[in-house]
Amino acid sequence: MPIPTEPVGSLPRPVKLQKAIEDYDAGKIKFEQLQAEQDDACRDSIKRREATGAPIISDGEQRASSFATYPLTDTLAGTGLADNLAADGQYFAVFADGHHRQLPRLTAGPFKYKTYAADYLEKSIKYASMPMKQAVIAPSMLALLYPLDDDVPDYPREKFLEDLCNECEKDIRKAFKAGAKRVSIDFTEGRLACRNDPDNPWTGRGMLEQFVELNNRVIDRFSPQERRNIGIHTCPGGDMDSTHSADVPYAKLLPSMFKMNAGYFLMQLASEKDKESVYKLVGEHSREDANGVAQVCFIGVINPQDPKVETPEQVCDDLMLASKYIPKERLGATDDCGFSPFSVDMKPKHGSPDVARDVAFKKITSRVKGAKMASDKLGLS
Ligand SMILES: [Zn+2]
């Protein structure tokens, strides 16, 4: 079997769609008009992803407000915010360029998703002729909706976590039922949890272990056969061509991260300074047997923050080097992150979201070609 290759999920929303989101937030257009723009963007994303030759694709998350808030709100500005939430929650990240992104705050129970990832997938899958994947948000990210120290009246934290785990499980099961071949769980808060940023109090609480346990509460509800197709994505964040935790050494994250009983991991690596040392750590800590499933390690070979397009040869070289440390039957290739995890993102280093889309498809083409080259060299084709 050739080296598997899979995207994380998102693509920049076209300028036209971002304008429609702005108009919708301003009350200038109706939801149906916004949805028509989202449909167009999904159709275009699928068509162009399929043209790259990729074996599995996504719709670019063109309908999602963001990778983390899609269950909670229709737009990032908070239009259509779900019940029992207020806009002023914790920062989930302060980025290196100084901007931040904020989560809503839970004000009352019970906690319920307003939108499941499958609600979007069901609409997109009819445009696709290739297998599709779906990304979902981790319970550990949405756990941050509950105030860090205070209690929500008549809704104890443990009751919330129980409801949260049920909703996350449902999100994954519905995605498979809607036709997703693979479901990956976005876990960007894992690396950030090791950062201890004084401007973002939760990051200084040593929460990584409890994040891992919470996610396993959901992952362990699936059979080994199902978990082969359930992945975890880790990255140092990606928004407006900036990151939030690239300075955290992987050695702090990986030993805990691989305790999650997922069947595969999509890991940022193209933009790491010392890739080889991380490949080594991945080889050491990933598990041949995670409660009945072998952990397949997809290394990032494409940097979505950088407009410079990687060549297939570079992708191949990265995979060849990684294969010295990671067993070749457990090696895969991915992008470091989604190309635009948040719906409103001007992609400043690229000049515009439309340019960034063109660049993204070239990069994906290189990933696919490079993975094929490395498969041939390793005798895996
Ligand atoms: Zn990411």
Short mmCIF file of C-alpha atoms and ligand atoms in Angstrom, two decimals:
data_model
loop_
_atom_site.label_atom_id
_atom_site.label_comp_id
_atom_site.label_asym_id
_atom_site.label_seq_id
_atom_site.Cartn_x
_atom_site.Cartn_y
_atom_site.Cartn_z
CA MET A 1 0.00 0.00 0.00
CA PRO A 2 1.42 3.44 -0.91
CA ILE A 3 2.08 6.02 1.80
CA PRO A 4 -1.37 7.39 2.72
CA THR A 5 -1.89 11.11 2.36
CA GLU A 6 -4.71 13.15 3.85
CA PRO A 7 -5.51 16.85 4.36
CA VAL A 8 -6.36 18.39 7.74
CA GLY A 9 -9.51 20.06 6.40
CA SER A 10 -9.90 23.78 5.84
CA LEU A 11 -9.20 26.07 2.89
CA PRO A 12 -9.30 29.89 2.81
CA ARG A 13 -12.83 31.15 2.15
CA PRO A 14 -12.97 33.06 -1.17
CA VAL A 15 -13.07 36.88 -0.87
CA LYS A 16 -16.63 36.75 -2.18
CA LEU A 17 -17.71 34.40 0.62
CA GLN A 18 -15.96 36.46 3.30
CA LYS A 19 -17.83 39.54 2.00
CA ALA A 20 -21.11 37.61 2.21
CA ILE A 21 -20.35 36.66 5.84
CA GLU A 22 -19.75 40.36 6.59
CA ASP A 23 -23.01 41.33 4.86
CA TYR A 24 -24.91 38.64 6.74
CA ASP A 25 -23.53 39.84 10.09
CA ALA A 26 -24.58 43.39 9.13
CA GLY A 27 -28.11 42.19 8.30
CA LYS A 28 -27.73 43.14 4.62
CA ILE A 29 -28.39 39.64 3.22
CA LYS A 30 -30.49 36.65 4.31
CA PHE A 31 -29.12 33.32 5.59
CA GLU A 32 -30.22 31.65 2.34
CA GLN A 33 -27.99 34.04 0.38
CA LEU A 34 -25.03 33.28 2.62
CA GLN A 35 -25.70 29.56 2.21
CA ALA A 36 -25.71 29.91 -1.58
CA GLU A 37 -22.22 31.45 -1.41
CA GLN A 38 -21.07 28.65 0.92
CA ASP A 39 -22.42 26.05 -1.52
CA ASP A 40 -20.49 27.65 -4.39
CA ALA A 41 -17.29 27.72 -2.32
CA CYS A 42 -17.68 24.06 -1.29
CA ARG A 43 -18.32 22.99 -4.87
CA ASP A 44 -15.23 24.86 -6.08
CA SER A 45 -13.10 23.48 -3.21
CA ILE A 46 -14.10 19.90 -3.95
CA LYS A 47 -13.58 20.22 -7.70
CA ARG A 48 -10.13 21.74 -7.28
CA ARG A 49 -9.08 19.31 -4.56
CA GLU A 50 -10.07 16.41 -6.80
CA ALA A 51 -7.95 17.89 -9.61
CA THR A 52 -4.84 17.53 -7.40
CA GLY A 53 -5.06 13.73 -7.58
CA ALA A 54 -5.50 13.45 -3.80
CA PRO A 55 -6.98 10.11 -2.67
CA ILE A 56 -9.15 11.73 0.01
CA ILE A 57 -10.54 15.25 0.17
CA SER A 58 -12.62 17.65 2.26
CA ASP A 59 -14.97 20.49 1.35
CA GLY A 60 -12.51 23.01 2.79
CA GLU A 61 -14.87 23.69 5.74
CA GLN A 62 -16.37 26.56 3.75
CA ARG A 63 -19.59 26.55 5.81
CA ALA A 64 -17.93 26.44 9.24
CA SER A 65 -17.45 29.60 11.33
CA SER A 66 -14.20 27.96 12.45
CA PHE A 67 -12.76 24.51 13.18
CA ALA A 68 -13.68 25.02 16.88
CA THR A 69 -16.89 27.06 16.84
CA TYR A 70 -18.90 25.31 14.08
CA PRO A 71 -21.10 23.51 16.66
CA LEU A 72 -21.86 26.78 18.44
CA THR A 73 -22.36 29.69 16.05
CA ASP A 74 -23.14 30.45 12.41
CA THR A 75 -20.50 33.19 12.11
CA LEU A 76 -17.38 34.17 14.02
CA ALA A 77 -18.98 37.51 14.89
CA GLY A 78 -21.56 35.52 16.85
CA THR A 79 -24.60 35.69 14.56
CA GLY A 80 -26.66 32.61 15.41
CA LEU A 81 -24.90 31.85 18.69
CA ALA A 82 -26.40 28.73 20.33
CA ASP A 83 -28.52 28.85 23.49
CA ASN A 84 -26.84 29.00 26.90
CA LEU A 85 -23.74 30.76 25.56
CA ALA A 86 -22.39 34.30 25.87
CA ALA A 87 -19.77 35.76 23.55
CA ASP A 88 -17.22 36.69 26.23
CA GLY A 89 -15.47 33.39 27.01
CA GLN A 90 -11.84 32.45 27.39
CA TYR A 91 -9.21 33.12 24.78
CA PHE A 92 -8.42 29.88 23.16
CA ALA A 93 -5.32 31.38 21.68
CA VAL A 94 -3.17 34.49 21.59
CA PHE A 95 -1.15 34.30 18.35
CA ALA A 96 2.49 35.26 17.76
CA ASP A 97 1.47 38.33 15.73
CA GLY A 98 -0.53 39.65 18.72
CA HIS A 99 -4.10 38.91 17.57
CA HIS A 100 -6.32 36.56 19.54
CA ARG A 101 -9.36 34.35 19.10
CA GLN A 102 -11.99 33.92 21.78
CA LEU A 103 -14.42 31.16 22.72
CA PRO A 104 -17.99 31.70 23.93
CA ARG A 105 -18.80 31.17 27.63
CA LEU A 106 -21.32 28.68 28.96
CA THR A 107 -23.95 30.47 31.06
CA ALA A 108 -26.36 27.60 31.80
CA GLY A 109 -26.96 23.92 31.16
CA PRO A 110 -27.62 21.74 29.34
CA PHE A 111 -24.84 21.94 26.76
CA LYS A 112 -25.91 21.02 23.24
CA TYR A 113 -24.44 21.38 19.75
CA LYS A 114 -26.43 23.58 17.43
CA THR A 115 -24.69 22.18 14.33
CA TYR A 116 -22.89 18.87 13.82
CA ALA A 117 -20.05 18.57 11.30
CA ALA A 118 -22.22 16.05 9.44
CA ASP A 119 -24.86 18.74 8.78
CA TYR A 120 -22.27 20.37 6.50
CA LEU A 121 -20.86 17.12 5.12
CA GLU A 122 -24.30 15.91 4.02
CA LYS A 123 -24.58 18.96 1.78
CA SER A 124 -21.06 18.70 0.36
CA ILE A 125 -20.70 14.99 -0.23
CA LYS A 126 -23.06 15.07 -3.19
CA TYR A 127 -20.57 17.27 -5.08
CA ALA A 128 -17.70 14.80 -4.56
CA SER A 129 -16.58 11.84 -6.63
CA MET A 130 -13.61 11.04 -4.35
CA PRO A 131 -13.76 9.73 -0.76
CA MET A 132 -14.24 12.49 1.81
CA LYS A 133 -12.94 13.07 5.31
CA GLN A 134 -14.44 15.24 8.02
CA ALA A 135 -12.69 17.15 10.80
CA VAL A 136 -14.42 17.60 14.16
CA ILE A 137 -13.49 19.56 17.27
CA ALA A 138 -12.02 17.85 20.32
CA PRO A 139 -13.89 17.68 23.62
CA SER A 140 -10.78 19.19 25.22
CA MET A 141 -11.25 22.43 23.27
CA LEU A 142 -14.95 22.77 24.07
CA ALA A 143 -14.23 21.97 27.74
CA LEU A 144 -12.87 25.53 27.81
CA LEU A 145 -16.44 26.85 27.35
CA TYR A 146 -16.97 26.14 31.05
CA PRO A 147 -15.53 28.96 33.19
CA LEU A 148 -12.03 28.12 34.42
CA ASP A 149 -12.73 28.56 38.15
CA ASP A 150 -16.38 29.46 38.61
CA ASP A 151 -19.36 27.13 38.49
CA VAL A 152 -22.28 27.47 36.11
CA PRO A 153 -25.43 27.68 38.29
CA ASP A 154 -27.23 24.30 38.60
CA TYR A 155 -24.88 22.72 36.08
CA PRO A 156 -21.83 21.14 37.72
CA ARG A 157 -18.67 20.75 35.65
CA GLU A 158 -18.89 16.94 35.67
CA LYS A 159 -22.43 17.02 34.28
CA PHE A 160 -21.24 19.39 31.56
CA LEU A 161 -18.33 17.08 30.66
CA GLU A 162 -20.72 14.14 30.41
CA ASP A 163 -23.00 16.08 28.03
CA LEU A 164 -19.95 17.30 26.10
CA CYS A 165 -18.59 13.77 25.60
CA ASN A 166 -22.00 12.60 24.38
CA GLU A 167 -22.18 15.46 21.86
CA CYS A 168 -18.63 14.82 20.59
CA GLU A 169 -19.32 11.11 20.17
CA LYS A 170 -22.50 11.96 18.27
CA ASP A 171 -20.55 14.41 16.06
CA ILE A 172 -18.12 11.65 15.04
CA ARG A 173 -20.77 8.95 14.54
CA LYS A 174 -22.94 11.27 12.45
CA ALA A 175 -19.94 12.17 10.23
CA PHE A 176 -19.30 8.49 9.47
CA LYS A 177 -23.00 7.94 8.86
CA ALA A 178 -23.06 10.87 6.42
CA GLY A 179 -20.36 9.11 4.42
CA ALA A 180 -17.01 10.30 5.81
CA LYS A 181 -14.31 7.67 5.29
CA ARG A 182 -12.12 9.27 7.96
CA VAL A 183 -12.79 11.61 10.87
CA SER A 184 -9.98 13.61 12.45
CA ILE A 185 -10.25 15.42 15.75
CA ASP A 186 -8.67 18.89 15.89
CA PHE A 187 -6.45 19.09 18.98
CA THR A 188 -4.60 22.40 18.56
CA GLU A 189 -5.06 23.15 22.28
CA GLY A 190 -2.77 20.22 23.18
CA ARG A 191 0.46 21.95 22.32
CA LEU A 192 -0.84 25.30 23.58
CA ALA A 193 -1.58 23.66 26.95
CA CYS A 194 2.19 23.36 27.45
CA ARG A 195 2.84 27.03 26.81
CA ASN A 196 2.03 28.89 30.04
CA ASP A 197 1.07 32.22 28.47
CA PRO A 198 0.39 34.84 31.20
CA ASP A 199 -2.11 36.54 28.86
CA ASN A 200 -4.13 33.32 28.61
CA PRO A 201 -4.68 31.84 32.09
CA TRP A 202 -5.82 28.30 31.18
CA THR A 203 -2.50 27.60 29.43
CA GLY A 204 -0.67 27.84 32.75
CA ARG A 205 -2.76 25.17 34.50
CA GLY A 206 -0.96 22.04 33.27
CA MET A 207 -4.14 20.79 31.60
CA LEU A 208 -2.58 18.53 28.95
CA GLU A 209 -3.09 15.27 30.87
CA GLN A 210 -6.72 16.02 31.62
CA PHE A 211 -7.28 16.96 27.95
CA VAL A 212 -5.87 13.57 26.91
CA GLU A 213 -8.07 11.73 29.44
CA LEU A 214 -11.17 13.64 28.38
CA ASN A 215 -10.57 12.89 24.69
CA ASN A 216 -10.05 9.22 25.48
CA ARG A 217 -13.43 9.20 27.23
CA VAL A 218 -14.86 9.75 23.75
CA ILE A 219 -12.34 7.82 21.63
CA ASP A 220 -12.67 4.69 23.80
CA ARG A 221 -16.36 4.48 22.94
CA PHE A 222 -15.33 3.33 19.45
CA SER A 223 -14.18 -0.16 18.38
CA PRO A 224 -10.60 -0.76 17.16
CA GLN A 225 -12.01 -1.11 13.64
CA GLU A 226 -13.68 2.32 13.93
CA ARG A 227 -10.61 3.88 15.55
CA ARG A 228 -8.44 2.97 12.55
CA ASN A 229 -10.28 5.81 10.83
CA ILE A 230 -10.39 8.24 13.76
CA GLY A 231 -7.42 10.59 13.89
CA ILE A 232 -6.00 13.42 15.97
CA HIS A 233 -4.57 16.61 14.49
CA THR A 234 -1.90 18.55 16.37
CA CYS A 235 -0.39 21.88 15.36
CA PRO A 236 0.85 25.16 16.85
CA GLY A 237 -2.27 26.92 15.52
CA GLY A 238 -2.79 28.60 12.18
CA ASP A 239 -4.61 31.85 11.60
CA MET A 240 -3.84 34.93 9.52
CA ASP A 241 -0.57 33.19 8.61
CA SER A 242 0.50 33.16 12.28
CA THR A 243 0.86 30.46 14.99
CA HIS A 244 0.27 30.35 18.77
CA SER A 245 2.53 27.67 20.20
CA ALA A 246 5.35 26.95 17.74
CA ASP A 247 7.84 27.67 20.55
CA VAL A 248 6.63 24.69 22.63
CA PRO A 249 9.02 21.74 22.13
CA TYR A 250 7.28 18.61 20.84
CA ALA A 251 8.97 16.63 23.61
CA LYS A 252 6.47 18.19 26.02
CA LEU A 253 3.45 17.11 23.98
CA LEU A 254 4.13 13.82 22.20
CA PRO A 255 4.50 11.37 25.12
CA SER A 256 1.02 12.40 26.35
CA MET A 257 -0.55 12.84 22.93
CA PHE A 258 0.13 9.27 21.81
CA LYS A 259 -1.72 7.99 24.90
CA MET A 260 -4.90 8.85 23.03
CA ASN A 261 -6.21 5.63 21.49
CA ALA A 262 -6.67 7.10 18.02
CA GLY A 263 -5.66 5.19 14.89
CA TYR A 264 -3.81 8.04 13.23
CA PHE A 265 -2.21 11.42 13.89
CA LEU A 266 -1.90 14.44 11.56
CA MET A 267 1.12 16.37 12.84
CA GLN A 268 2.58 19.75 11.92
CA LEU A 269 6.19 19.12 10.96
CA ALA A 270 7.08 20.94 7.72
CA SER A 271 7.60 24.20 9.61
CA GLU A 272 9.58 22.63 12.49
CA LYS A 273 13.19 23.80 12.76
CA ASP A 274 14.61 20.40 13.65
CA LYS A 275 12.36 17.90 11.91
CA GLU A 276 14.63 14.92 12.36
CA SER A 277 14.57 15.09 16.17
CA VAL A 278 10.75 15.19 16.07
CA TYR A 279 10.55 12.22 13.65
CA LYS A 280 12.65 10.36 16.19
CA LEU A 281 10.29 11.29 19.05
CA VAL A 282 7.29 10.26 16.94
CA GLY A 283 8.94 6.90 16.29
CA GLU A 284 9.64 6.45 19.99
CA HIS A 285 6.26 7.46 21.40
CA SER A 286 3.70 6.36 18.79
CA ARG A 287 2.24 2.94 19.55
CA GLU A 288 2.10 -0.22 17.48
CA ASP A 289 -0.87 -1.27 19.59
CA ALA A 290 -3.16 1.41 21.01
CA ASN A 291 -5.84 -0.86 22.48
CA GLY A 292 -6.13 -2.86 19.29
CA VAL A 293 -5.13 -0.30 16.68
CA ALA A 294 -1.73 0.69 15.25
CA GLN A 295 -1.09 4.44 15.31
CA VAL A 296 -0.31 5.73 11.80
CA CYS A 297 1.82 8.89 11.89
CA PHE A 298 1.09 11.47 9.17
CA ILE A 299 3.93 13.96 9.12
CA GLY A 300 3.31 17.52 7.92
CA VAL A 301 5.15 18.07 4.63
CA ILE A 302 3.37 21.29 3.59
CA ASN A 303 3.34 24.63 5.44
CA PRO A 304 0.00 26.41 4.85
CA GLN A 305 1.28 29.69 6.39
CA ASP A 306 4.01 30.09 3.78
CA PRO A 307 3.14 31.12 0.19
CA LYS A 308 6.24 29.37 -1.15
CA VAL A 309 5.15 26.08 -2.73
CA GLU A 310 7.07 23.00 -1.60
CA THR A 311 8.35 20.77 -4.41
CA PRO A 312 7.41 17.07 -4.65
CA GLU A 313 11.13 16.32 -4.17
CA GLN A 314 11.14 18.17 -0.83
CA VAL A 315 8.06 16.25 0.27
CA CYS A 316 9.72 12.99 -0.76
CA ASP A 317 12.94 13.88 1.10
CA ASP A 318 11.01 14.59 4.32
CA LEU A 319 9.21 11.26 4.09
CA MET A 320 12.44 9.36 3.37
CA LEU A 321 14.11 10.91 6.41
CA ALA A 322 11.05 10.22 8.58
CA SER A 323 11.06 6.58 7.46
CA LYS A 324 14.39 6.13 9.24
CA TYR A 325 12.55 6.60 12.55
CA ILE A 326 8.88 5.76 11.89
CA PRO A 327 8.02 2.26 10.56
CA LYS A 328 7.13 2.74 6.89
CA GLU A 329 3.82 0.89 7.22
CA ARG A 330 2.82 3.46 9.87
CA LEU A 331 3.98 6.54 7.93
CA GLY A 332 1.69 9.06 6.19
CA ALA A 333 1.87 12.57 4.68
CA THR A 334 -0.32 15.56 5.53
CA ASP A 335 -0.37 19.36 5.65
CA ASP A 336 0.84 21.08 8.82
CA CYS A 337 -2.64 22.44 9.47
CA GLY A 338 -5.78 23.45 7.67
CA PHE A 339 -5.11 26.25 5.17
CA SER A 340 -7.55 28.57 7.02
CA PRO A 341 -9.13 27.18 10.20
CA PHE A 342 -11.13 30.39 10.75
CA SER A 343 -13.71 31.61 8.23
CA VAL A 344 -12.57 35.23 8.32
CA ASP A 345 -8.89 35.19 7.39
CA MET A 346 -7.24 37.55 4.90
CA LYS A 347 -4.08 35.38 4.58
CA PRO A 348 -1.79 38.47 4.80
CA LYS A 349 1.44 36.76 3.74
CA HIS A 350 -0.33 35.51 0.61
CA GLY A 351 -1.84 38.88 -0.34
CA SER A 352 -5.44 37.64 -0.40
CA PRO A 353 -7.53 34.56 0.37
CA ASP A 354 -8.10 33.95 -3.34
CA VAL A 355 -4.35 33.87 -4.01
CA ALA A 356 -3.94 31.62 -0.95
CA ARG A 357 -6.49 29.18 -2.43
CA ASP A 358 -4.53 28.95 -5.69
CA VAL A 359 -1.35 28.35 -3.67
CA ALA A 360 -3.06 25.72 -1.48
CA PHE A 361 -4.04 23.54 -4.46
CA LYS A 362 -0.47 23.69 -5.81
CA LYS A 363 0.84 22.66 -2.40
CA ILE A 364 -1.62 19.77 -2.14
CA THR A 365 -0.53 18.60 -5.62
CA SER A 366 3.09 18.56 -4.39
CA ARG A 367 2.11 16.57 -1.31
CA VAL A 368 0.35 13.96 -3.44
CA LYS A 369 3.22 13.68 -5.94
CA GLY A 370 5.89 13.63 -3.23
CA ALA A 371 4.10 10.89 -1.29
CA LYS A 372 3.96 8.82 -4.49
CA MET A 373 7.69 9.35 -5.09
CA ALA A 374 8.56 8.26 -1.55
CA SER A 375 6.23 5.24 -1.83
CA ASP A 376 8.08 4.14 -4.97
CA LYS A 377 11.48 4.56 -3.29
CA LEU A 378 10.36 2.61 -0.23
CA GLY A 379 8.85 -0.16 -2.32
CA LEU A 380 5.33 0.53 -1.04
CA SER A 381 3.49 1.14 -4.30
ZN ZN B 1 -4.05 22.91 12.84
#
